[in-house]
Every structure is written in structure tokens, then in C-alpha cells.
mmCIF file of C-alpha atoms in Angstrom:
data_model
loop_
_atom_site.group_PDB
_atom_site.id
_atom_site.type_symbol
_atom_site.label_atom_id
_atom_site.label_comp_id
_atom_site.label_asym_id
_atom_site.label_seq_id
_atom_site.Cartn_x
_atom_site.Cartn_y
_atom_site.Cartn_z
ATOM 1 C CA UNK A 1 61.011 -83.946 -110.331
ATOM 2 C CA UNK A 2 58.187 -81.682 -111.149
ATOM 3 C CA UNK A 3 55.914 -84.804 -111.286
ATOM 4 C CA UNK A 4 56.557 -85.790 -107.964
ATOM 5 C CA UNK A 5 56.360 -82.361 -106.693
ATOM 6 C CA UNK A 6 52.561 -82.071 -107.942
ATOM 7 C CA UNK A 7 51.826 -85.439 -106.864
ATOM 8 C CA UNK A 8 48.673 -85.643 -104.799
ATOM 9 C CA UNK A 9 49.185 -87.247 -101.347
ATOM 10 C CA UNK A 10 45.749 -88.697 -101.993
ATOM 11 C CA UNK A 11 44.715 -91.741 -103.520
ATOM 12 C CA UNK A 12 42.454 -91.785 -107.034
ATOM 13 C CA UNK A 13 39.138 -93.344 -106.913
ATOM 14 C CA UNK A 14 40.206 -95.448 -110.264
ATOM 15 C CA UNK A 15 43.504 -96.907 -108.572
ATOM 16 C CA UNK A 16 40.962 -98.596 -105.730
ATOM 17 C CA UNK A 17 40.595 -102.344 -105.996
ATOM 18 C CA UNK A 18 37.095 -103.884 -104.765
ATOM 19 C CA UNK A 19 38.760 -104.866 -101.544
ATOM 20 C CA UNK A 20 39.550 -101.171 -100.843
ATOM 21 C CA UNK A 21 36.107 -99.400 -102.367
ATOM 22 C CA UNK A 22 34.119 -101.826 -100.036
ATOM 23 C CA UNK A 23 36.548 -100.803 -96.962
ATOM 24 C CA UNK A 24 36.080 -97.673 -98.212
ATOM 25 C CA UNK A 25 32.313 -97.853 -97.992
ATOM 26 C CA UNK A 26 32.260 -98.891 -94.407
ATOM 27 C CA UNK A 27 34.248 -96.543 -92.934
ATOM 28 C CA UNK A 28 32.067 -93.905 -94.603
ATOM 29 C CA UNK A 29 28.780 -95.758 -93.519
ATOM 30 C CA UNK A 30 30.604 -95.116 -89.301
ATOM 31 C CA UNK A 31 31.286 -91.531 -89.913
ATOM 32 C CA UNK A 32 28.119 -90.937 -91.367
ATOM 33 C CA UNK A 33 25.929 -92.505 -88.396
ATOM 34 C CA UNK A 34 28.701 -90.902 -85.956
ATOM 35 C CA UNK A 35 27.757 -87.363 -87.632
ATOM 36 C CA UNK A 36 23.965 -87.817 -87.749
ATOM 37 C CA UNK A 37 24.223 -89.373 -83.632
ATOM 38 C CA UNK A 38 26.436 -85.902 -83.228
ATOM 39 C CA UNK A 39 23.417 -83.871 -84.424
ATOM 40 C CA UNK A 40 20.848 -85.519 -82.071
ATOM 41 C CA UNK A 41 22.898 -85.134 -79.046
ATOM 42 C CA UNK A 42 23.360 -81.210 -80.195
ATOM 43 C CA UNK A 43 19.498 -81.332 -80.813
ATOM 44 C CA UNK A 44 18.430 -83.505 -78.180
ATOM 45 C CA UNK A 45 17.988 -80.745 -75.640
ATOM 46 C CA UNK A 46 15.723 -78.124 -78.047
ATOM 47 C CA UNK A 47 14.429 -80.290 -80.799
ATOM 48 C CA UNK A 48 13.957 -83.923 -79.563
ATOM 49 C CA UNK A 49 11.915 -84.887 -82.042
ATOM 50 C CA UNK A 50 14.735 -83.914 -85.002
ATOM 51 C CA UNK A 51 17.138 -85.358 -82.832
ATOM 52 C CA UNK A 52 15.301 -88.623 -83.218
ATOM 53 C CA UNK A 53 15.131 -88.182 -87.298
ATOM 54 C CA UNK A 54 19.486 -87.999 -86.900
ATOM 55 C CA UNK A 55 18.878 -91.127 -85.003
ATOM 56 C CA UNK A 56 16.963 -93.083 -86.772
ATOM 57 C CA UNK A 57 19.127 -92.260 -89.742
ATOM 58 C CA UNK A 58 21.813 -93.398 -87.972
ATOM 59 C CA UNK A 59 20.221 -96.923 -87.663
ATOM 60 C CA UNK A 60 19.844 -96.874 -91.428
ATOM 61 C CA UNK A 61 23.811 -95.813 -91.778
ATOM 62 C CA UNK A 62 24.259 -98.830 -89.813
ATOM 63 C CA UNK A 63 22.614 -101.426 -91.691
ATOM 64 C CA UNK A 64 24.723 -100.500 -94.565
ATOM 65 C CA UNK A 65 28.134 -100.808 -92.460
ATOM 66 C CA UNK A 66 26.766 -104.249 -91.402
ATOM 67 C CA UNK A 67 25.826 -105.305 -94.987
ATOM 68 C CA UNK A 68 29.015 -104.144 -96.386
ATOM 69 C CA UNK A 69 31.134 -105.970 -93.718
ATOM 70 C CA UNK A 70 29.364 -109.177 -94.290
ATOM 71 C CA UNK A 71 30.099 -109.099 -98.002
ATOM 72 C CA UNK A 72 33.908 -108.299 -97.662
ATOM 73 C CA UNK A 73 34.223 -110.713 -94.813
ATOM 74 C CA UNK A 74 32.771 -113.112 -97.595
ATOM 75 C CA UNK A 75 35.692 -112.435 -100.193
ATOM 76 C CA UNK A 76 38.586 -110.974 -98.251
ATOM 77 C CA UNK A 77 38.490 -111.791 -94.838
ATOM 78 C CA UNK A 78 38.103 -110.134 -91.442
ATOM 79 C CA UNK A 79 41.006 -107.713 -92.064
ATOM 80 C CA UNK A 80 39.402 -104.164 -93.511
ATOM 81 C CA UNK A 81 42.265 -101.985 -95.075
ATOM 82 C CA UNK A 82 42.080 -98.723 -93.320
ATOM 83 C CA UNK A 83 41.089 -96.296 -95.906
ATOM 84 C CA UNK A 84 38.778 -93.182 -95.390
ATOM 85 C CA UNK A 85 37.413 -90.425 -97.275
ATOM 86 C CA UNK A 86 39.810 -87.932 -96.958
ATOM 87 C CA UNK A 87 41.966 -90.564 -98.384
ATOM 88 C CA UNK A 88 40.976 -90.326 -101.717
ATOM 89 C CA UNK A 89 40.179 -87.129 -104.283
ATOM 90 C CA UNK A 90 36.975 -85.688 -104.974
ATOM 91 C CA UNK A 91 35.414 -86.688 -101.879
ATOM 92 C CA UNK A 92 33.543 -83.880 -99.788
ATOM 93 C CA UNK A 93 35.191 -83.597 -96.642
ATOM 94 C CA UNK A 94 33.511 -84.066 -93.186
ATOM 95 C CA UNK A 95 33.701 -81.097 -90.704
ATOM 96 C CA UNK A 96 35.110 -82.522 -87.242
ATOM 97 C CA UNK A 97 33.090 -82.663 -84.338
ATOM 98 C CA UNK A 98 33.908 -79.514 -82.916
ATOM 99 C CA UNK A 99 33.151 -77.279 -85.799
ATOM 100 C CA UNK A 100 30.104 -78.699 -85.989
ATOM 101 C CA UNK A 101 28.801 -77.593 -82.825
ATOM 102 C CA UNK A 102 27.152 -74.324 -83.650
ATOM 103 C CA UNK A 103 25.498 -75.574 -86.547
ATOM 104 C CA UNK A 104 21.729 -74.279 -87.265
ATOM 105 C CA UNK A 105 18.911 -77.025 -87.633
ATOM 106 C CA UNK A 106 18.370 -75.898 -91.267
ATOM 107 C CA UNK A 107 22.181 -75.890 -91.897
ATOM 108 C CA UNK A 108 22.431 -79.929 -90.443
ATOM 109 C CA UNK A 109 20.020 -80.804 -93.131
ATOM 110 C CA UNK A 110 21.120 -78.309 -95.611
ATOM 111 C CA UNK A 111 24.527 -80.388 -94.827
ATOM 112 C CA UNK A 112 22.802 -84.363 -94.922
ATOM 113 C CA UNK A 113 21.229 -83.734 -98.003
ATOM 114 C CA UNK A 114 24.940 -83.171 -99.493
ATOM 115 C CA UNK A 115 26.074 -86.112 -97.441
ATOM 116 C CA UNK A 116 23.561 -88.180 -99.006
ATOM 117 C CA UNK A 117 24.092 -86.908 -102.586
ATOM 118 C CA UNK A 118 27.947 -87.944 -102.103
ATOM 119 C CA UNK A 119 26.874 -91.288 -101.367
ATOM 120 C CA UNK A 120 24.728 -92.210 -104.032
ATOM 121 C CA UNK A 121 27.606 -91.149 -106.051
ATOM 122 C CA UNK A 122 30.184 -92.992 -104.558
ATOM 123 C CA UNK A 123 27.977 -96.498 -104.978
ATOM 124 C CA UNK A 124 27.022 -96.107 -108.538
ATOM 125 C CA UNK A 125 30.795 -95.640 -109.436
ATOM 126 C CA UNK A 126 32.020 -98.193 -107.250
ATOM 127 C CA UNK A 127 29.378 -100.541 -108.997
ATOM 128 C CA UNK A 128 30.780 -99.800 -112.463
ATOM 129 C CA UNK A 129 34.184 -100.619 -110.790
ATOM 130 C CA UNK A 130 33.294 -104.117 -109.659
ATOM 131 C CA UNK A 131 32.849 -107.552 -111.010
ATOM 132 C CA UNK A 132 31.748 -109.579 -108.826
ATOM 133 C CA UNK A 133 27.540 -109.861 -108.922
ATOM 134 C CA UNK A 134 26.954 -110.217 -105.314
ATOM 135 C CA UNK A 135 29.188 -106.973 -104.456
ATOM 136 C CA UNK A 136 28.004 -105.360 -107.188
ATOM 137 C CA UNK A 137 24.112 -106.402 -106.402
ATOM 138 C CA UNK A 138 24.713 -104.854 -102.433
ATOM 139 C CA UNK A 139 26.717 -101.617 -103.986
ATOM 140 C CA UNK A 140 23.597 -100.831 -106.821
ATOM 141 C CA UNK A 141 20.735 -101.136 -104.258
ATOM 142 C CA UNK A 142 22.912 -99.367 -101.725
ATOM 143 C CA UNK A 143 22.926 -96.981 -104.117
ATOM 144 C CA UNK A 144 19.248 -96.418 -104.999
ATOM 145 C CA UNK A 145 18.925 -96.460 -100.878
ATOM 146 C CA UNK A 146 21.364 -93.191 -100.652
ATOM 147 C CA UNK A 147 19.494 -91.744 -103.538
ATOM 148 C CA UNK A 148 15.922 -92.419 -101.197
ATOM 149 C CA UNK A 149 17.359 -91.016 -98.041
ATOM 150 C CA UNK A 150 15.797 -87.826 -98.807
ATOM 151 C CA UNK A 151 12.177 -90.160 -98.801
ATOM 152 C CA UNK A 152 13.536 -91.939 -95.732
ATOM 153 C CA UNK A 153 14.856 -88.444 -93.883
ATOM 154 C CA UNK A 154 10.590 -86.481 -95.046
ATOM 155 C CA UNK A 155 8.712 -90.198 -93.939
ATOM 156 C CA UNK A 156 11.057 -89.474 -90.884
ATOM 157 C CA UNK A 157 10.357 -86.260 -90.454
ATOM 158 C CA UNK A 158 7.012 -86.549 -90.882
ATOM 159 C CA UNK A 159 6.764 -89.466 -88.343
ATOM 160 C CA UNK A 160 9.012 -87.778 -85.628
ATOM 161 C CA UNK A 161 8.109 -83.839 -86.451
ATOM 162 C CA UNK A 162 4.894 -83.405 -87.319
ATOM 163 C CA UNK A 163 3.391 -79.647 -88.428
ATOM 164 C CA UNK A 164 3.085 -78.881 -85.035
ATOM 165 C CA UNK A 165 6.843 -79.870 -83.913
ATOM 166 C CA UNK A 166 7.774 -78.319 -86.731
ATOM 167 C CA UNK A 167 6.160 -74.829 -86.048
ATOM 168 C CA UNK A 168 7.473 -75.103 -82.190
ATOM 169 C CA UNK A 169 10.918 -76.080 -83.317
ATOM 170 C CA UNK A 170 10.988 -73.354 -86.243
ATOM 171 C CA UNK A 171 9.516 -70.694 -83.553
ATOM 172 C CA UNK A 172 12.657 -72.126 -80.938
ATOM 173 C CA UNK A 173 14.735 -70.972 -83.866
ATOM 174 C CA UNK A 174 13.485 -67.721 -84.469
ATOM 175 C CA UNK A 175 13.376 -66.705 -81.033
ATOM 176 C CA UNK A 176 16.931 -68.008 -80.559
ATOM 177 C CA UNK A 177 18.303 -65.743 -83.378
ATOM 178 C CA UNK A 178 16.298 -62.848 -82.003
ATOM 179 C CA UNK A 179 17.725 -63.336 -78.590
ATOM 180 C CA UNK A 180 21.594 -63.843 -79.546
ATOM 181 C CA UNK A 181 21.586 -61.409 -82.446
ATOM 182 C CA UNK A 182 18.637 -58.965 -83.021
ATOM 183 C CA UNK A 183 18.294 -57.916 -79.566
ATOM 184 C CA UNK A 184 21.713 -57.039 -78.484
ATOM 185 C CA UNK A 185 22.435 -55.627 -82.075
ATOM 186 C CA UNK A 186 19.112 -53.672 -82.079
ATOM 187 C CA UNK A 187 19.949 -52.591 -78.700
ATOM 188 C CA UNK A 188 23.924 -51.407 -79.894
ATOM 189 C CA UNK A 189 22.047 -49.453 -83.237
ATOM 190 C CA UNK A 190 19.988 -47.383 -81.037
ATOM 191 C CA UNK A 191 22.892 -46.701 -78.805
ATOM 192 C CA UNK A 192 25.095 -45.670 -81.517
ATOM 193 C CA UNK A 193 22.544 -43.812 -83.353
ATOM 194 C CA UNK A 194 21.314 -42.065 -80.900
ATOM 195 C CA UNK A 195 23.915 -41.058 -78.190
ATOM 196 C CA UNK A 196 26.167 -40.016 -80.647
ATOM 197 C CA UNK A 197 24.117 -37.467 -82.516
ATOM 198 C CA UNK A 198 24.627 -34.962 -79.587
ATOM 199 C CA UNK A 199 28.595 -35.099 -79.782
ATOM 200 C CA UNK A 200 28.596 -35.375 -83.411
ATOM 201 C CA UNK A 201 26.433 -32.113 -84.337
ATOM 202 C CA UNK A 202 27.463 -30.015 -80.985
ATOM 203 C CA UNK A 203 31.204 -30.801 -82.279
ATOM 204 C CA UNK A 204 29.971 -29.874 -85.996
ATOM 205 C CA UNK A 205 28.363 -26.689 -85.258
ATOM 206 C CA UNK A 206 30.407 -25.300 -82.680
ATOM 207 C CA UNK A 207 33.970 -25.846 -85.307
ATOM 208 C CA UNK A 208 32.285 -25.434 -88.566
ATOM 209 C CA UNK A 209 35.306 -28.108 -89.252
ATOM 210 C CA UNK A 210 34.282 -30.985 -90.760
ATOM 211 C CA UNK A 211 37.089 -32.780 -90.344
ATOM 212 C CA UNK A 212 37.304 -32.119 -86.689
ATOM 213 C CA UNK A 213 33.521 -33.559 -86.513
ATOM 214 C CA UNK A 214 34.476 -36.414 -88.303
ATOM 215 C CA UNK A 215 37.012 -37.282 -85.524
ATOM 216 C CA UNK A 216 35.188 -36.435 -82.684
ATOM 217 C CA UNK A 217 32.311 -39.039 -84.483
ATOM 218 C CA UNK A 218 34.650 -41.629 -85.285
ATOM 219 C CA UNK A 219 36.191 -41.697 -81.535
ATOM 220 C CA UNK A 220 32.483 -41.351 -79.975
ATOM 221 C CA UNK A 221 30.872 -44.509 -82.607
ATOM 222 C CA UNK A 222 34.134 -46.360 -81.562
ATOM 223 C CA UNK A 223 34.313 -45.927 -78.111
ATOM 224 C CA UNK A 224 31.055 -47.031 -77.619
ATOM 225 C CA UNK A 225 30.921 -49.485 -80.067
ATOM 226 C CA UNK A 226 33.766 -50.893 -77.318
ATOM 227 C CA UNK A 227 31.919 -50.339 -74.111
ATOM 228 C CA UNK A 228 28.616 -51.273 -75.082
ATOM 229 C CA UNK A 229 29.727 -54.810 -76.414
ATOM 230 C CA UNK A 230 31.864 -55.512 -73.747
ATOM 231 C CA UNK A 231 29.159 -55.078 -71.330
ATOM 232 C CA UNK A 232 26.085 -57.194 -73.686
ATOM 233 C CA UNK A 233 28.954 -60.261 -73.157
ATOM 234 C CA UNK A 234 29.728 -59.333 -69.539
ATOM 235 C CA UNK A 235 25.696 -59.137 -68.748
ATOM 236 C CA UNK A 236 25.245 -62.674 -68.700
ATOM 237 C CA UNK A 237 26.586 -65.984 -69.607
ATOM 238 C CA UNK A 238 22.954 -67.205 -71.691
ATOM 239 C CA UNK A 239 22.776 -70.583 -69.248
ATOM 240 C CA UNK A 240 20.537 -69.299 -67.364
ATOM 241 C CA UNK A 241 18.384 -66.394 -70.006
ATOM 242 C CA UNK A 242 19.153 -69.094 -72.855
ATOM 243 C CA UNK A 243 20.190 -65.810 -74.694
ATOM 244 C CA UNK A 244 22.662 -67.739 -76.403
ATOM 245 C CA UNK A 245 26.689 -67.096 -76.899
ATOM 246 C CA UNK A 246 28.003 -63.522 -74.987
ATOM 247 C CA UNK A 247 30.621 -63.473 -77.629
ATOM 248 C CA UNK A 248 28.246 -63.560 -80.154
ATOM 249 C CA UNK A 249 25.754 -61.060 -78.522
ATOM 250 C CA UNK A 250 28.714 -58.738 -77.631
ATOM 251 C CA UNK A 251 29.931 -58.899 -81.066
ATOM 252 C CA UNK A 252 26.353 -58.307 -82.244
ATOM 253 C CA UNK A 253 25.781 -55.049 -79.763
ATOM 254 C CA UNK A 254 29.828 -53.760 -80.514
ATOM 255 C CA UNK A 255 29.147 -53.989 -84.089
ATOM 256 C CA UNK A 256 25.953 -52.166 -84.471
ATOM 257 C CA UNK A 257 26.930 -49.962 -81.756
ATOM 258 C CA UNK A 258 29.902 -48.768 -83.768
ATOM 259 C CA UNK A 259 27.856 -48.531 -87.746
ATOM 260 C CA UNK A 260 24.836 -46.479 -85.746
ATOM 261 C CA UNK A 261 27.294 -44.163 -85.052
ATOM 262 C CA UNK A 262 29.687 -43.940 -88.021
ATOM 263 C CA UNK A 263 26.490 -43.510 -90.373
ATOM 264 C CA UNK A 264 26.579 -39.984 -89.853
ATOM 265 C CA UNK A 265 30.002 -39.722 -88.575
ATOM 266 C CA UNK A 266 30.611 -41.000 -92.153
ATOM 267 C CA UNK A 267 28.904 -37.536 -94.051
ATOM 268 C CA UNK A 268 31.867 -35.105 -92.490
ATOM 269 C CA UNK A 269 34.440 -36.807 -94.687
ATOM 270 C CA UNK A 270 32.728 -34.478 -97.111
ATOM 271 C CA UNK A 271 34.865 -31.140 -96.853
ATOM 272 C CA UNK A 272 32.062 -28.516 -97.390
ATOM 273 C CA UNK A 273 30.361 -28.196 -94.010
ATOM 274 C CA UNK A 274 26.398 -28.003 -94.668
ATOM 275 C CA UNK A 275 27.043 -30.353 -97.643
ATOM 276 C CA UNK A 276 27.661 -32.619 -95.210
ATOM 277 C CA UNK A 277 25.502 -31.953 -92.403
ATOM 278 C CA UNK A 278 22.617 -32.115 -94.420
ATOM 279 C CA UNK A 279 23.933 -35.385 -96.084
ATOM 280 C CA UNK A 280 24.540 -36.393 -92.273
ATOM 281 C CA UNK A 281 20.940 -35.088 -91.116
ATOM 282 C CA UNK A 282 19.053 -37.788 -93.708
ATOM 283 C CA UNK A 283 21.251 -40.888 -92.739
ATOM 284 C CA UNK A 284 19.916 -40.037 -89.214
ATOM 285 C CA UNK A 285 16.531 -39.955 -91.417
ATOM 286 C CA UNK A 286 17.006 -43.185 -92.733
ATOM 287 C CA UNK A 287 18.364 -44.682 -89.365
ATOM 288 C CA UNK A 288 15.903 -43.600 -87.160
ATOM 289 C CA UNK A 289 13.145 -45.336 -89.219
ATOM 290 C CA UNK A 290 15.208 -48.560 -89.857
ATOM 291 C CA UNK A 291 15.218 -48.970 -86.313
ATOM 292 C CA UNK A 292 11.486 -48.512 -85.592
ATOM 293 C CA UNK A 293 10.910 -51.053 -88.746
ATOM 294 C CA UNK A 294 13.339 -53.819 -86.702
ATOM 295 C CA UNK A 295 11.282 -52.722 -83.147
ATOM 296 C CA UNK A 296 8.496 -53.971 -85.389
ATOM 297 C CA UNK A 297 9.533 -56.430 -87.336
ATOM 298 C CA UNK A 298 11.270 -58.971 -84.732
ATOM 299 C CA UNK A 299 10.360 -57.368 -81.465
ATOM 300 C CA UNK A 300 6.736 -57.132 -82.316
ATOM 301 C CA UNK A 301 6.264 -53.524 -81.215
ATOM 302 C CA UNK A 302 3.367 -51.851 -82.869
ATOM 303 C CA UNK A 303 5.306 -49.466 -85.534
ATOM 304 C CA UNK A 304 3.680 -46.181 -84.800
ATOM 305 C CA UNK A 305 4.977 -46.688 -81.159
ATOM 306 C CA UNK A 306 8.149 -47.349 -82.191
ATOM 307 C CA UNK A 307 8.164 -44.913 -84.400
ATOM 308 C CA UNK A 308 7.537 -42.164 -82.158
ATOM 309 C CA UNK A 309 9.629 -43.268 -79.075
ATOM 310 C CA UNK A 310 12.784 -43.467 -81.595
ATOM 311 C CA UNK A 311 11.525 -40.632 -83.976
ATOM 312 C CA UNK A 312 11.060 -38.837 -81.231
ATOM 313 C CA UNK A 313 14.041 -39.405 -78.732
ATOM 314 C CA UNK A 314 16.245 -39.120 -81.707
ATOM 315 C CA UNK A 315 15.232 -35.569 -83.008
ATOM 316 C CA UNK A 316 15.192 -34.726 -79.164
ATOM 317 C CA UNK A 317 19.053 -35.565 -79.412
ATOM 318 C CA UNK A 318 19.933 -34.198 -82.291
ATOM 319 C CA UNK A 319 18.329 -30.432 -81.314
ATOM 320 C CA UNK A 320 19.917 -30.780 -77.995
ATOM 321 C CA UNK A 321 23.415 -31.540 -80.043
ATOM 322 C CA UNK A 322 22.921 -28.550 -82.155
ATOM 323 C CA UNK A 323 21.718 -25.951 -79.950
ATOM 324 C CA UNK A 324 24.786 -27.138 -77.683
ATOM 325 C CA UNK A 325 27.002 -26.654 -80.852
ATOM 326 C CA UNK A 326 25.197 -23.032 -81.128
ATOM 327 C CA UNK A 327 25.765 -22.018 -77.484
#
């Protein structure tokens, strides 16, 4: 009973005969050249000339299928048991289609090279596994081809992406993540880091009440941590700006919307008041520069300019807040 209840649904690579290992192999040689033709159609549009490494690699998957099919067709026949990877234990399983479709260029290869490594594994133990010398010829130099696909996927790359395709494609990339991410999120950090310092003192210094503050900062990082991601996702659709996924931008802008404001929201959880308005005043410290740093970092803005319009603005917030709170 408790044998058959552990039982894996999935067949072991040891109970395989030849007939099924070779099936085996072919139906991994299709979905591999059906992923890699998946990446160049998801490439084709931005990076052409990777989309043409996936292809050619694809061409190479291919050959194998072919070779394999001859050699069963050979010594079992035209009928291929249908038997797949996720058939059979241990074997790394294949994302769909559909969950591949926001992949990164760096995480498709990050992902082949794994492919690839699975591969060479699979033919060196299905040669161990076989007897006859013509399968087990076709299995050991499919083997030592797997193992050169990473040679075959750089003489590739360096005959479809050269340095120059490479530094375009890589500068596509980084301009991509600065449009869909660091843009809307550096634009929902200065919101929340700045508009709610005025609430967040004028409530702090007009009720002494930490507490109190704490609430008022909490509802004010919140609220606009709402509103100001809902409208980054409503702005556009990225079709036409090519600034990528709203969902992802408004997620982006919501989320650092909301943390700009809770980091000295955060402070007034501290029950003595100027213990925690002076904790409160250096986060703003700290927040204030890390901004200008990202202005300059990604958005190329000379740093002393940044530095002063957020320096600046911000500690023309936060007096306005306190003298507010004073009134």
C-alpha cells in the first residue's frame, strides 16, 4: 500500500529499453529546436542578429532528430513510442511557451547553456545503456556535439553578433530596463519621498504624537503609492513609447512610491517624539541623496545637478512641513 502510494508516476531512466531512449532522444531534439525557433521569433524584432544564433541552433537540433530517426527506423521501424522528457525522472523540465515570453536575452542563454548541459548528459548515459555499435556510435558523438554547443552557440555568436551587435543589442537592453523599471520607479521614489515629507512632519509637529504621525504617514505613502501607479500604467500602453509593460511600470512607480514614503513614516513607530524625528530627518538624508545617485547613475544627469534640484526641493518640503506643523 505505502509502496504504491509513493510510486512515481514517472518512468526511471534505467527501466528504458534502446527503442525508448532513442524515441526519447528525438522528441527532445523537436522541443529543443521548437524552444530555440521560440526565442528568435521573441528576438526577431530587437535583436535579429541573436535571433538568427536561436536559428541556426535550431538547424543543428534538427540534424540530430533526423540522425536519430534514421537509426531507429533502421532497428525498430517507423513507429516512435511516444515518450518525452517530462516522462521520465531527473530530467529538467521545459518552461511552456507562454512563460517564456518575457524572458531577458541573457536569461535565454543563461537557460540554453542548461539545455545543452542536460543533453550531453542524457547521451553519455544512454550510450552506456546500449549495445548495439551503430546506436551507440550516433549516441557518443551526439554526445561530444551537445558538449560543443557552447563552441557552436560563441562561433555563432561571433558570426551573427559581432562586438558591435553586441554593444547595440546590450545598450537595447539597458535602455529597455531603464524605461520599464528605473524611470517610473525613480519617478514613484521622488514622489513618495518628497510629497510626503510635508504631511508627515506638519502632522508630527503640530501632535507631538508619534503615533498619530505614523498614521497620517502610512495613509499619505499608501495612498499615493496607489494613485501614482495607477496612473504610470494608465499613461500609456508602451506600443507606441516602447516603454515596455504598464503593469510592470505601474508596479515599479506604486512600489517606490509607497517605500519613499514609509522610510520616514517608518521612524514614528519609535514612541519618544524627537527620537524619532531626528531618526526620521536622516532617512530623508539618506533618501534624498540615493535619489540624486540613481538621476546620475541611469538617467545620466550630472550629480551636482541632481543633487541640488532634489537636495534642494526636498529640504524646501520638509521646512514648509514643519513650519506648517509650528503654525
Amino acid at each position: 500500500m505505502l509502496t504504491r502510494f509513493f510510486r512515481s508516476s514517472k518512468r526511471s531512466f534505467e527501466s528504458l529499453s534502446e527503442q525508448e531512449i532513442l524515441a526519447l532522444g528525438i522528441a527532445s531534439e523537436e522541443d529543443d529546436a521548437r524552444i530555440y525557433l521560440a526565442y528568435a521569433d521573441r528576438l526577431r524584432r530587437e535583436f535579429p542578429a541573436s535571433a538568427k544564433v536561436f536559428e541556426d541552433m535550431a538547424e543543428v537540433e534538427d540534424t540530430h532528430r533526423k540522425s536519430l530517426i534514421e537509426i531507429h527506423r533502421q532497428r525498430f521501424g517507423e513507429r516512435i513510442p511516444l515518450i518525452r522528457r517530462e516522462h521520465v525522472q531527473g530530467f529538467y523540465e521545459r518552461k511552456p511557451d507562454w512563460l517564456r515570453a518575457n524572458l531577458s536575452l541573457d536569461a535565454m542563454r543563461q537557460e540554453t547553456e542548461a539545455m545543452e548541459e542536460q543533453a550531453y548528459r542524457f547521451y553519455v548515459e544512454a550510450a552506456k545503456r546500449t549495445a548495439d555499435a551503430s546506436t551507440r556510435e550516433l549516441l557518443g558523438d551526439l554526445a561530444l556535439a551537445e558538449q560543443g554547443h557552447e563552441d557552436i552557440a560563441r562561433m555563432l555568436g561571433d558570426k551573427h553578433t559581432p562586438a558591435d551587435v553586441k554593444h547595440d543589442e546590450d545598450a537595447t537592453v539597458h535602455r529597455q530596463f531603464v524605461l520599464t523599471y528605473v524611470q517610473p520607479g525613480l519617478a514613484g521614489l521622488m514622489d513618495g519621498s518628497v510629497s510626503t515629507l510635508a504631511p508627515i512632519f506638519a502632522a508630527a509637529f503640530a501632535t507631538q504624537d508619534t503615533w498619530q504621525t505614523f498614521l497620517v504617514g502610512l495613509s499619505a505613502s499608501v495612498g499615493a503609492g496607489i494613485s501614482m501607479g495607477f496612473t504610470e500604467a494608465a499613461h500609456d500602453d508602451g506600443k507606441i513609447s516602447g516603454r515596455g509593460s504598464p503593469v510592470k511600470r505601474g508596479l515599479a512607480c506604486g512600489i517606490m512610491t509607497t517605500l519613499g514614503g514609509l522610510g520616514h513614516a517608518l521612524p514614528y513607530l519609535i514612541p519618544h517624539f524627537w527620537t524619532a524625528t531626528i531618526t526620521a530627518a536622516v532617512v530623508v538624508f539618506f533618501e534624498l541623496w540615493a535619489i540624486a545617485f540613481i538621476q546620475n547613475r541611469y538617467m545620466e544627469t550630472p550629480f551636482l545637478r541632481a543633487a541640488f534640484q532634489v537636495v534642494l526641493g526636498g529640504g524646501l518640503v520638509l521646512g514648509a512641513g514643519i513650519l506648517i506643523g509650528n503654525g
